[in-house]
Amino acid sequence: TSIYYVDNLGPAGHYALQRRAREANPSDPSTLVSDFGSSVSSVEVNAEYPTFLFVIVRRPGSGDVIVQIAKSTGEIVNFNVESGAADNLRDLRYDGRFLYWINGSVLRSNDTLNGARKSLDSGVSSYFPNGFSPGRCSPGGCDPDVAFLYYGKGSSILLTETVGGPGYPPRYTSASPNATIQSITRDNGDVLYFIERRPAVPGGVF
């Protein structure tokens, strides 16, 4: 297995995507996967998909773009999975079937089985994919595929099902209506952890 990372001063002196084996020695060289050129302000990479890398490239004056890169060759196979205004694309994640990201405040998904993209909700501040589970069959029939996802919207944590299921009642709502959910994660015991930001209270302890 490999580690992928972005070096802002790569071999040519600017942003480059590089790869190295997890068992490599500190002195072993990395392998250049892709050079993004000089007109780049930042790069975000996700390597969770088995055969491809998905990369957000941010270029001043020309906006953001998600590109798809073959792990085996470094070839860009899709130059525009999605584009957005400058600094609007963020938080690439993969759940075993769907690729997710936020464009502005819109939570987007891409079904890697067929390339279908859709918007899941707007006003989203954070999210956590709970994983994709393929349906299993028994003599009594087959269960549907499911892909549950938690996300922060306003002062609440919501749950949705990406394959096509309904939304659910809020899993949490802050006592402060002006709070925002900054980050969400989960442990192996299905306990949710999140960071909630509340407005400062005049006269409070901070």
PDB file of N, CA and C in Angstrom, residues 17 26 93 135 139:
ATOM      1  N   LEU A  17       1.890  16.156  -6.549  1.00  0.00           N
ATOM      2  CA  LEU A  17       1.334  14.999  -5.861  1.00  0.00           C
ATOM      3  C   LEU A  17       2.362  13.877  -5.923  1.00  0.00           C
ATOM      4  N   PRO A  26      13.150   6.244   5.459  1.00  0.00           N
ATOM      5  CA  PRO A  26      13.131   7.717   5.361  1.00  0.00           C
ATOM      6  C   PRO A  26      13.956   8.265   4.198  1.00  0.00           C
ATOM      7  N   ARG A  93     -14.415  12.968   0.339  1.00  0.00           N
ATOM      8  CA  ARG A  93     -14.452  11.716   1.087  1.00  0.00           C
ATOM      9  C   ARG A  93     -15.117  10.634   0.238  1.00  0.00           C
ATOM     10  N   GLY A 135     -26.589  -4.451  -0.282  1.00  0.00           N
ATOM     11  CA  GLY A 135     -27.683  -5.286   0.181  1.00  0.00           C
ATOM     12  C   GLY A 135     -27.342  -6.771   0.120  1.00  0.00           C
ATOM     13  N   PRO A 139     -33.074 -16.347   1.492  1.00  0.00           N
ATOM     14  CA  PRO A 139     -34.243 -16.998   0.869  1.00  0.00           C
ATOM     15  C   PRO A 139     -35.497 -16.136   0.908  1.00  0.00           C
TER      16      PRO A 139
END
